[in-house]
PDB file of C-alpha atoms in Angstrom:
ATOM      1  CA  MET A   1     127.286  82.228 115.234  1.00 54.00           C
ATOM      2  CA  GLN A   2     123.382  82.159 114.528  1.00 58.00           C
ATOM      3  CA  GLU A   3     122.022  78.994 113.738  1.00 58.00           C
ATOM      4  CA  LYS A   4     119.562  78.510 110.629  1.00 58.00           C
ATOM      5  CA  THR A   5     116.023  77.480 111.709  1.00 58.00           C
ATOM      6  CA  ILE A   6     114.744  74.906 109.475  1.00 53.00           C
ATOM      7  CA  THR A   7     111.102  74.788 108.665  1.00 52.00           C
ATOM      8  CA  ILE A   8     108.693  72.778 106.582  1.00 51.00           C
ATOM      9  CA  PRO A   9     108.322  75.651 104.074  1.00 53.00           C
ATOM     10  CA  SER A  10     111.886  76.795 104.078  1.00 56.00           C
ATOM     11  CA  VAL A  11     112.884  73.036 103.015  1.00 49.00           C
ATOM     12  CA  LEU A  12     110.119  72.888 100.422  1.00 49.00           C
ATOM     13  CA  ILE A  13     111.774  76.264  99.234  1.00 52.00           C
ATOM     14  CA  ASP A  14     115.246  75.259  99.054  1.00 54.00           C
ATOM     15  CA  ARG A  15     114.793  71.625  97.797  1.00 50.00           C
ATOM     16  CA  VAL A  16     111.480  72.000  95.459  1.00 49.00           C
ATOM     17  CA  ILE A  17     111.168  75.457  93.982  1.00 50.00           C
ATOM     18  CA  ARG A  18     114.721  77.211  94.429  1.00 53.00           C
ATOM     19  CA  GLY A  19     116.960  76.951  91.332  1.00 56.00           C
ATOM     20  CA  SER A  20     114.484  74.595  89.787  1.00 79.00           C
ATOM     21  CA  ALA A  21     112.658  74.466  86.201  1.00 81.00           C
ATOM     22  CA  ALA A  22     109.291  75.041  88.295  1.00 83.00           C
ATOM     23  CA  LEU A  23     110.674  78.478  89.506  1.00 86.00           C
ATOM     24  CA  ASN A  24     111.608  79.592  86.261  1.00 89.00           C
ATOM     25  CA  VAL A  25     108.021  78.714  84.967  1.00 92.00           C
ATOM     26  CA  LEU A  26     106.462  80.303  87.875  1.00 92.00           C
ATOM     27  CA  LEU A  27     108.643  83.566  87.072  1.00 93.00           C
ATOM     28  CA  VAL A  28     107.627  83.383  83.340  1.00 95.00           C
ATOM     29  CA  VAL A  29     104.272  83.130  84.068  1.00 96.00           C
ATOM     30  CA  GLY A  30     103.823  85.737  86.526  1.00 96.00           C
ATOM     31  CA  ALA A  31     105.643  88.139  84.457  1.00 97.00           C
ATOM     32  CA  SER A  32     103.893  87.518  81.396  1.00 98.00           C
ATOM     33  CA  ALA A  33     100.728  88.525  83.687  1.00 98.00           C
ATOM     34  CA  LEU A  34     102.324  91.694  84.699  1.00 97.00           C
ATOM     35  CA  ILE A  35     102.796  92.542  80.942  1.00 98.00           C
ATOM     36  CA  ALA A  36      98.961  91.592  80.706  1.00 97.00           C
ATOM     37  CA  ILE A  37      97.965  94.066  83.468  1.00 97.00           C
ATOM     38  CA  SER A  38     100.409  96.967  82.271  1.00 96.00           C
ATOM     39  CA  ALA A  39      98.233  96.446  78.502  1.00 96.00           C
ATOM     40  CA  GLN A  40      95.147  97.612  80.397  1.00 96.00           C
ATOM     41  CA  VAL A  41      96.289 100.987  81.579  1.00 95.00           C
ATOM     42  CA  ALA A  42      95.961 102.519  78.374  1.00 94.00           C
ATOM     43  CA  ILE A  43      95.060 106.131  77.600  1.00 94.00           C
ATOM     44  CA  PRO A  44      93.928 105.767  73.778  1.00 94.00           C
ATOM     45  CA  LEU A  45      95.493 108.757  71.724  1.00 93.00           C
ATOM     46  CA  PRO A  46      92.870 110.542  69.298  1.00 93.00           C
ATOM     47  CA  PHE A  47      95.511 110.985  66.609  1.00 92.00           C
ATOM     48  CA  SER A  48      97.365 107.525  67.027  1.00 92.00           C
ATOM     49  CA  PRO A  49      96.445 103.843  66.349  1.00 92.00           C
ATOM     50  CA  VAL A  50      98.887 103.217  69.118  1.00 93.00           C
ATOM     51  CA  PRO A  51      97.701 103.782  72.763  1.00 94.00           C
ATOM     52  CA  MET A  52     100.240 105.269  75.725  1.00 95.00           C
ATOM     53  CA  THR A  53     100.393 101.916  77.854  1.00 95.00           C
ATOM     54  CA  LEU A  54     102.763 101.082  80.542  1.00 95.00           C
ATOM     55  CA  GLN A  55     103.596  97.604  78.261  1.00 95.00           C
ATOM     56  CA  PRO A  56     107.033  99.193  77.538  1.00 96.00           C
ATOM     57  CA  LEU A  57     107.873  99.380  80.990  1.00 96.00           C
ATOM     58  CA  ALA A  58     106.700  95.895  82.216  1.00 97.00           C
ATOM     59  CA  VAL A  59     108.529  94.344  79.186  1.00 97.00           C
ATOM     60  CA  ILE A  60     111.853  96.213  80.358  1.00 96.00           C
ATOM     61  CA  LEU A  61     111.775  95.911  84.060  1.00 94.00           C
ATOM     62  CA  ILE A  62     110.940  92.200  83.489  1.00 95.00           C
ATOM     63  CA  GLY A  63     113.796  91.843  81.231  1.00 95.00           C
ATOM     64  CA  ILE A  64     116.402  93.554  83.991  1.00 94.00           C
ATOM     65  CA  ALA A  65     115.041  91.470  86.793  1.00 92.00           C
ATOM     66  CA  LEU A  66     114.756  87.733  85.018  1.00 93.00           C
ATOM     67  CA  GLY A  67     117.802  88.493  82.511  1.00 93.00           C
ATOM     68  CA  SER A  68     117.609  87.486  78.792  1.00 94.00           C
ATOM     69  CA  THR A  69     116.342  83.946  78.407  1.00 95.00           C
ATOM     70  CA  ARG A  70     113.219  84.554  81.224  1.00 95.00           C
ATOM     71  CA  GLY A  71     112.841  88.030  79.941  1.00 96.00           C
ATOM     72  CA  ALA A  72     112.084  87.096  76.851  1.00 97.00           C
ATOM     73  CA  ALA A  73     109.646  83.805  77.410  1.00 97.00           C
ATOM     74  CA  ALA A  74     107.634  86.094  79.517  1.00 97.00           C
ATOM     75  CA  ALA A  75     107.233  88.459  76.481  1.00 98.00           C
ATOM     76  CA  THR A  76     106.608  85.526  74.313  1.00 98.00           C
ATOM     77  CA  LEU A  77     104.344  83.956  76.270  1.00 98.00           C
ATOM     78  CA  TYR A  78     102.581  87.022  76.820  1.00 98.00           C
ATOM     79  CA  LEU A  79     102.107  87.387  72.749  1.00 97.00           C
ATOM     80  CA  LEU A  80     100.658  83.423  72.959  1.00 97.00           C
ATOM     81  CA  GLU A  81      98.257  84.216  75.446  1.00 97.00           C
ATOM     82  CA  GLY A  82      97.323  86.825  73.075  1.00 96.00           C
ATOM     83  CA  LEU A  83      96.872  85.060  69.981  1.00 96.00           C
ATOM     84  CA  SER A  84      95.007  81.956  71.823  1.00 96.00           C
ATOM     85  CA  GLY A  85      91.914  84.657  73.048  1.00 95.00           C
ATOM     86  CA  LEU A  86      93.036  85.388  76.354  1.00 96.00           C
ATOM     87  CA  PRO A  87      91.859  88.961  76.805  1.00 96.00           C
ATOM     88  CA  VAL A  88      95.680  90.044  77.612  1.00 96.00           C
ATOM     89  CA  PHE A  89      96.345  92.621  74.898  1.00 95.00           C
ATOM     90  CA  THR A  90      95.693  96.753  75.352  1.00 93.00           C
ATOM     91  CA  GLN A  91      91.764  96.901  76.863  1.00 89.00           C
ATOM     92  CA  GLY A  92      91.168  93.271  76.940  1.00 92.00           C
ATOM     93  CA  HIS A  93      91.946  92.897  73.582  1.00 93.00           C
ATOM     94  CA  SER A  94      93.033  89.353  71.801  1.00 94.00           C
ATOM     95  CA  GLY A  95      93.000  87.132  68.666  1.00 92.00           C
ATOM     96  CA  PRO A  96      95.240  87.076  65.588  1.00 94.00           C
ATOM     97  CA  ALA A  97      93.764  90.006  64.679  1.00 92.00           C
ATOM     98  CA  TRP A  98      95.948  92.245  67.067  1.00 91.00           C
ATOM     99  CA  LEU A  99      99.162  90.968  66.023  1.00 93.00           C
ATOM    100  CA  LEU A 100      98.699  91.971  62.355  1.00 94.00           C
ATOM    101  CA  GLY A 101      97.075  95.183  63.289  1.00 93.00           C
ATOM    102  CA  ALA A 102      98.803  98.901  63.752  1.00 93.00           C
ATOM    103  CA  THR A 103     100.524  97.928  66.927  1.00 94.00           C
ATOM    104  CA  ALA A 104     101.693  94.542  65.908  1.00 96.00           C
ATOM    105  CA  GLY A 105     105.371  95.605  65.562  1.00 97.00           C
ATOM    106  CA  TYR A 106     105.194  96.708  69.115  1.00 97.00           C
ATOM    107  CA  LEU A 107     103.971  93.608  70.344  1.00 97.00           C
ATOM    108  CA  TYR A 108     106.791  91.811  68.095  1.00 98.00           C
ATOM    109  CA  SER A 109     109.636  93.644  69.584  1.00 98.00           C
ATOM    110  CA  TYR A 110     108.466  92.882  73.236  1.00 98.00           C
ATOM    111  CA  PRO A 111     110.597  89.623  73.176  1.00 98.00           C
ATOM    112  CA  VAL A 112     113.277  91.479  71.760  1.00 98.00           C
ATOM    113  CA  ALA A 113     113.570  94.175  73.689  1.00 98.00           C
ATOM    114  CA  ALA A 114     113.372  91.947  76.915  1.00 98.00           C
ATOM    115  CA  TRP A 115     116.027  89.582  76.089  1.00 98.00           C
ATOM    116  CA  VAL A 116     118.090  93.017  75.196  1.00 98.00           C
ATOM    117  CA  ALA A 117     117.453  94.402  78.625  1.00 96.00           C
ATOM    118  CA  GLY A 118     118.163  91.155  80.484  1.00 95.00           C
ATOM    119  CA  ARG A 119     121.417  90.898  78.537  1.00 96.00           C
ATOM    120  CA  LEU A 120     122.439  94.166  79.315  1.00 95.00           C
ATOM    121  CA  SER A 121     121.507  93.916  82.704  1.00 92.00           C
ATOM    122  CA  GLU A 122     123.803  90.527  83.011  1.00 92.00           C
ATOM    123  CA  ARG A 123     126.531  92.377  81.795  1.00 93.00           C
ATOM    124  CA  GLY A 124     126.337  94.771  84.635  1.00 90.00           C
ATOM    125  CA  TRP A 125     123.930  97.424  83.119  1.00 88.00           C
ATOM    126  CA  GLY A 126     121.375  96.831  85.723  1.00 80.00           C
ATOM    127  CA  SER A 127     123.703  96.964  88.668  1.00 80.00           C
ATOM    128  CA  SER A 128     122.732 100.433  89.848  1.00 86.00           C
ATOM    129  CA  ILE A 129     119.929 103.314  88.815  1.00 89.00           C
ATOM    130  CA  LEU A 130     122.220 105.095  86.717  1.00 91.00           C
ATOM    131  CA  ARG A 131     123.640 101.938  84.813  1.00 90.00           C
ATOM    132  CA  ALA A 132     119.690 100.496  84.542  1.00 92.00           C
ATOM    133  CA  ILE A 133     118.887 103.948  82.366  1.00 94.00           C
ATOM    134  CA  PRO A 134     121.022 103.502  79.733  1.00 94.00           C
ATOM    135  CA  ALA A 135     119.878  99.806  79.445  1.00 94.00           C
ATOM    136  CA  MET A 136     116.548 100.592  79.682  1.00 96.00           C
ATOM    137  CA  LEU A 137     116.799 102.992  77.077  1.00 97.00           C
ATOM    138  CA  CYS A 138     118.383 100.685  74.472  1.00 97.00           C
ATOM    139  CA  ALA A 139     115.395  98.126  74.784  1.00 97.00           C
ATOM    140  CA  LEU A 140     112.890 100.701  74.519  1.00 98.00           C
ATOM    141  CA  GLY A 141     115.160 101.643  71.830  1.00 98.00           C
ATOM    142  CA  VAL A 142     114.249  98.137  70.257  1.00 98.00           C
ATOM    143  CA  ILE A 143     110.696  98.739  70.915  1.00 98.00           C
ATOM    144  CA  TYR A 144     110.586 102.145  69.088  1.00 98.00           C
ATOM    145  CA  LEU A 145     111.972 100.259  66.095  1.00 98.00           C
ATOM    146  CA  GLY A 146     109.808  97.511  66.086  1.00 98.00           C
ATOM    147  CA  GLY A 147     106.833  99.749  66.412  1.00 97.00           C
ATOM    148  CA  TRP A 148     107.796 102.080  63.890  1.00 98.00           C
ATOM    149  CA  SER A 149     109.078  99.311  61.204  1.00 97.00           C
ATOM    150  CA  TRP A 150     105.149  98.366  61.554  1.00 97.00           C
ATOM    151  CA  LEU A 151     103.861 100.896  61.130  1.00 97.00           C
ATOM    152  CA  ALA A 152     106.093 102.903  58.427  1.00 97.00           C
ATOM    153  CA  ALA A 153     104.827  99.358  55.983  1.00 97.00           C
ATOM    154  CA  LEU A 154     101.600 100.505  56.967  1.00 95.00           C
ATOM    155  CA  THR A 155     101.870 104.312  55.948  1.00 95.00           C
ATOM    156  CA  SER A 156     105.256 106.007  55.277  1.00 96.00           C
ATOM    157  CA  PRO A 157     108.200 106.166  57.433  1.00 97.00           C
ATOM    158  CA  GLU A 158     107.364 109.954  58.298  1.00 97.00           C
ATOM    159  CA  THR A 159     104.013 109.310  59.108  1.00 97.00           C
ATOM    160  CA  ALA A 160     105.113 106.268  61.417  1.00 97.00           C
ATOM    161  CA  PHE A 161     107.339 108.341  63.503  1.00 97.00           C
ATOM    162  CA  GLY A 162     104.552 110.976  63.786  1.00 96.00           C
ATOM    163  CA  LEU A 163     101.839 108.445  64.962  1.00 95.00           C
ATOM    164  CA  GLY A 164     104.088 105.745  66.723  1.00 95.00           C
ATOM    165  CA  VAL A 165     107.160 107.094  67.915  1.00 97.00           C
ATOM    166  CA  ALA A 166     107.436 110.873  68.836  1.00 96.00           C
ATOM    167  CA  PRO A 167     103.772 111.152  71.112  1.00 95.00           C
ATOM    168  CA  PHE A 168     105.600 108.569  73.473  1.00 96.00           C
ATOM    169  CA  VAL A 169     109.360 109.732  73.685  1.00 96.00           C
ATOM    170  CA  VAL A 170     108.958 112.008  76.917  1.00 96.00           C
ATOM    171  CA  ALA A 171     106.486 110.060  78.559  1.00 95.00           C
ATOM    172  CA  ASP A 172     108.813 106.447  78.281  1.00 96.00           C
ATOM    173  CA  ILE A 173     111.858 108.846  79.176  1.00 95.00           C
ATOM    174  CA  VAL A 174     110.100 109.388  82.393  1.00 95.00           C
ATOM    175  CA  LYS A 175     108.593 105.711  82.588  1.00 94.00           C
ATOM    176  CA  VAL A 176     111.950 104.943  82.263  1.00 95.00           C
ATOM    177  CA  VAL A 177     113.962 106.869  84.919  1.00 94.00           C
ATOM    178  CA  LEU A 178     110.948 106.056  87.178  1.00 93.00           C
ATOM    179  CA  GLY A 179     111.507 102.471  86.402  1.00 91.00           C
ATOM    180  CA  ALA A 180     115.333 102.430  86.639  1.00 93.00           C
ATOM    181  CA  THR A 181     114.260 103.433  90.772  1.00 92.00           C
ATOM    182  CA  MET A 182     112.562 100.148  90.695  1.00 90.00           C
ATOM    183  CA  VAL A 183     115.350  98.015  89.346  1.00 88.00           C
ATOM    184  CA  PRO A 184     117.136  97.231  92.805  1.00 84.00           C
ATOM    185  CA  TYR A 185     114.225  96.094  94.421  1.00 83.00           C
ATOM    186  CA  ALA A 186     112.923  93.732  91.600  1.00 82.00           C
ATOM    187  CA  GLN A 187     116.400  92.148  91.171  1.00 78.00           C
ATOM    188  CA  LYS A 188     116.599  92.046  95.254  1.00 78.00           C
ATOM    189  CA  LEU A 189     112.855  90.574  95.060  1.00 78.00           C
ATOM    190  CA  ILE A 190     114.019  88.195  92.139  1.00 79.00           C
ATOM    191  CA  SER A 191     117.083  87.294  94.179  1.00 72.00           C
ATOM    192  CA  ARG A 192     115.226  85.866  97.080  1.00 65.00           C
ATOM    193  CA  VAL A 193     112.947  83.610  95.393  1.00 64.00           C
TER     194      VAL A 193
END
């Protein structure tokens, strides 16, 4: 039987951080930063007010890796950061105007999508790559519904679909499949802390 070596850092991690509120806070803050970084990877589409970003993938992966509560908390913190003036929204934007603009429905859907992805993961849908894909697609559907409904209120249902959903489906499915391959690694990383 191998004896475990005890070091000062391992004692600190075991007694101070692991399983504590401090760890949860660090994970939520770090995840909100990941969402903010993913927002900066944006491709403006000339025919749509909605740019193509990595945010949906980040939100869904965070939900699956952190679980429903922490995932939703991270997405909510991200919204609060942007509302407060931190430049976390797409292309460094911030402020209340972005929570009323054309992309607001997507932004508001992020906490719900992270919660759905996390909840499905907690029920075993994130246990493998093949099981993660349907969970991630369900969470993506929440994001589409939020974005579409907001745009539909500003335009019409048909226009909203053409501007805010249809142009993104193929790219988002590719992102989901690629993201699903990261799920086991993300969950393993989170389980280590």
